[in-house]
């Protein structure tokens, strides 16, 4: 269910409160929610996931991203969250794609190579080719 991109981050489709407990048991230190509220009927709210994360001893950050695209502010917020995580992060959205995209863009700001990021994403089952030209320092 959690797709490991590298030792610092895994991504997932929408998670449940129970998934937060599993994430804590697997050693994750932070949950990053990249899904907007009420994107789909019946999805758990960010507040529910945040409270589950706190109860499990995990940090929680919400960086909602709509299908409309990414802003530099969101990419910088992701970069900052990853830097402050203190260990492995679990990021989620509807399918894991937006979380993977914003991770790759954030790592690109840090100077990571676009080809290396694409290879890591592909190994986890994600294709970052739509955003690959955008990866790099700004």
Tab-separated table of C-alpha atoms in Angstrom:
chain	number	residue	atom	x	y	z
A	1	UNK	CA	0.000	0.000	0.000
A	2	UNK	CA	2.816	2.437	0.831
A	3	UNK	CA	5.126	2.797	-2.164
A	4	UNK	CA	8.720	3.452	-1.146
A	5	UNK	CA	10.472	5.997	-3.346
A	6	UNK	CA	13.639	6.059	-1.271
A	7	UNK	CA	14.631	5.802	2.381
A	8	UNK	CA	13.304	9.292	3.085
A	9	UNK	CA	9.817	9.044	1.573
A	10	UNK	CA	7.018	6.709	0.611
A	11	UNK	CA	3.771	7.729	-1.057
A	12	UNK	CA	0.267	6.350	-0.978
A	13	UNK	CA	-3.240	6.807	-2.209
A	14	UNK	CA	-5.752	8.110	0.340
A	15	UNK	CA	-4.933	6.683	3.758
A	16	UNK	CA	-7.201	5.841	6.674
A	17	UNK	CA	-6.797	6.371	10.406
A	18	UNK	CA	-5.716	2.731	10.649
A	19	UNK	CA	-3.067	3.326	7.979
A	20	UNK	CA	-1.572	6.059	10.171
A	21	UNK	CA	-1.087	3.517	12.947
A	22	UNK	CA	0.571	1.149	10.453
A	23	UNK	CA	2.829	3.973	9.252
A	24	UNK	CA	3.978	4.653	12.803
A	25	UNK	CA	4.652	0.948	13.335
A	26	UNK	CA	6.769	0.941	10.160
A	27	UNK	CA	8.958	3.795	11.418
A	28	UNK	CA	7.568	6.790	9.585
A	29	UNK	CA	8.058	10.092	11.409
A	30	UNK	CA	5.726	12.397	9.478
A	31	UNK	CA	2.564	12.243	7.398
A	32	UNK	CA	2.159	14.797	4.602
A	33	UNK	CA	-1.356	15.275	3.262
A	34	UNK	CA	-1.327	16.507	-0.344
A	35	UNK	CA	-5.050	16.030	-0.828
A	36	UNK	CA	-7.591	18.859	-0.705
A	37	UNK	CA	-10.546	18.467	1.621
A	38	UNK	CA	-13.713	16.961	0.122
A	39	UNK	CA	-12.013	16.114	-3.163
A	40	UNK	CA	-14.057	12.931	-3.175
A	41	UNK	CA	-17.131	11.983	-1.136
A	42	UNK	CA	-16.310	9.847	1.881
A	43	UNK	CA	-12.582	10.550	2.097
A	44	UNK	CA	-11.273	10.964	5.647
A	45	UNK	CA	-10.796	14.600	6.584
A	46	UNK	CA	-7.388	16.092	7.118
A	47	UNK	CA	-8.374	16.690	10.749
A	48	UNK	CA	-9.039	12.963	11.237
A	49	UNK	CA	-5.668	12.039	9.776
A	50	UNK	CA	-3.912	14.802	11.739
A	51	UNK	CA	-5.404	13.591	15.016
A	52	UNK	CA	-4.492	9.981	14.211
A	53	UNK	CA	-0.932	11.100	13.424
A	54	UNK	CA	-0.648	12.979	16.705
A	55	UNK	CA	-2.025	9.997	18.616
A	56	UNK	CA	0.572	7.784	16.939
A	57	UNK	CA	3.412	10.218	17.693
A	58	UNK	CA	3.832	11.382	14.100
A	59	UNK	CA	4.191	14.901	12.795
A	60	UNK	CA	1.516	15.993	10.304
A	61	UNK	CA	1.666	18.596	7.551
A	62	UNK	CA	-1.088	19.531	5.102
A	63	UNK	CA	0.003	20.790	1.686
A	64	UNK	CA	-3.161	20.363	-0.383
A	65	UNK	CA	-2.674	20.252	-4.144
A	66	UNK	CA	-5.579	20.325	-6.557
A	67	UNK	CA	-5.579	18.919	-10.066
A	68	UNK	CA	-5.025	22.502	-11.215
A	69	UNK	CA	-1.284	22.190	-10.611
A	70	UNK	CA	1.487	23.216	-8.288
A	71	UNK	CA	2.681	26.558	-7.037
A	72	UNK	CA	6.217	27.346	-5.972
A	73	UNK	CA	4.842	27.916	-2.454
A	74	UNK	CA	3.590	24.326	-2.322
A	75	UNK	CA	6.908	22.969	-3.592
A	76	UNK	CA	8.801	25.028	-1.017
A	77	UNK	CA	6.420	23.878	1.729
A	78	UNK	CA	7.113	20.270	0.720
A	79	UNK	CA	10.859	20.910	0.726
A	80	UNK	CA	10.614	22.447	4.205
A	81	UNK	CA	8.461	19.605	5.550
A	82	UNK	CA	10.864	16.984	4.222
A	83	UNK	CA	13.801	18.828	5.801
A	84	UNK	CA	12.071	18.966	9.193
A	85	UNK	CA	10.704	15.410	9.206
A	86	UNK	CA	13.522	13.853	11.212
A	87	UNK	CA	13.039	10.522	9.469
A	88	UNK	CA	10.955	8.752	6.848
A	89	UNK	CA	7.869	10.520	5.523
A	90	UNK	CA	4.589	9.116	4.231
A	91	UNK	CA	2.934	11.502	1.751
A	92	UNK	CA	-0.497	10.838	0.296
A	93	UNK	CA	-3.087	12.169	-2.127
A	94	UNK	CA	-5.786	10.449	-4.197
A	95	UNK	CA	-3.404	8.132	-6.045
A	96	UNK	CA	0.088	9.080	-4.858
A	97	UNK	CA	0.918	10.882	-8.105
A	98	UNK	CA	0.638	14.472	-6.842
A	99	UNK	CA	2.677	13.526	-3.772
A	100	UNK	CA	5.357	12.046	-6.024
A	101	UNK	CA	5.342	15.094	-8.290
A	102	UNK	CA	5.674	17.615	-5.459
A	103	UNK	CA	8.400	15.476	-3.836
A	104	UNK	CA	10.375	15.442	-7.104
A	105	UNK	CA	9.976	19.203	-7.560
A	106	UNK	CA	11.039	19.801	-3.946
A	107	UNK	CA	14.092	17.579	-4.331
A	108	UNK	CA	14.905	19.380	-7.572
A	109	UNK	CA	15.029	22.655	-5.644
A	110	UNK	CA	17.657	20.991	-3.484
A	111	UNK	CA	19.684	20.172	-6.589
A	112	UNK	CA	18.822	16.488	-7.041
A	113	UNK	CA	19.240	15.210	-10.592
A	114	UNK	CA	16.008	14.923	-12.605
A	115	UNK	CA	17.039	11.568	-14.112
A	116	UNK	CA	17.775	10.087	-10.690
A	117	UNK	CA	14.448	11.355	-9.348
A	118	UNK	CA	12.624	9.925	-12.365
A	119	UNK	CA	14.283	6.542	-11.807
A	120	UNK	CA	13.274	6.481	-8.134
A	121	UNK	CA	9.703	7.463	-8.991
A	122	UNK	CA	9.521	4.841	-11.763
A	123	UNK	CA	10.740	2.122	-9.396
A	124	UNK	CA	7.772	3.007	-7.162
A	125	UNK	CA	5.374	2.907	-10.126
A	126	UNK	CA	5.102	6.629	-10.880
A	127	UNK	CA	5.935	8.505	-14.095
A	128	UNK	CA	7.157	12.039	-13.491
A	129	UNK	CA	7.788	12.828	-17.165
A	130	UNK	CA	5.032	15.525	-17.249
A	131	UNK	CA	6.961	17.607	-14.696
A	132	UNK	CA	10.519	16.506	-15.448
A	133	UNK	CA	11.377	19.684	-17.422
A	134	UNK	CA	10.450	21.718	-14.324
A	135	UNK	CA	12.818	19.878	-11.976
A	136	UNK	CA	15.782	21.903	-10.877
A	137	UNK	CA	16.796	24.959	-8.885
A	138	UNK	CA	14.689	28.082	-9.385
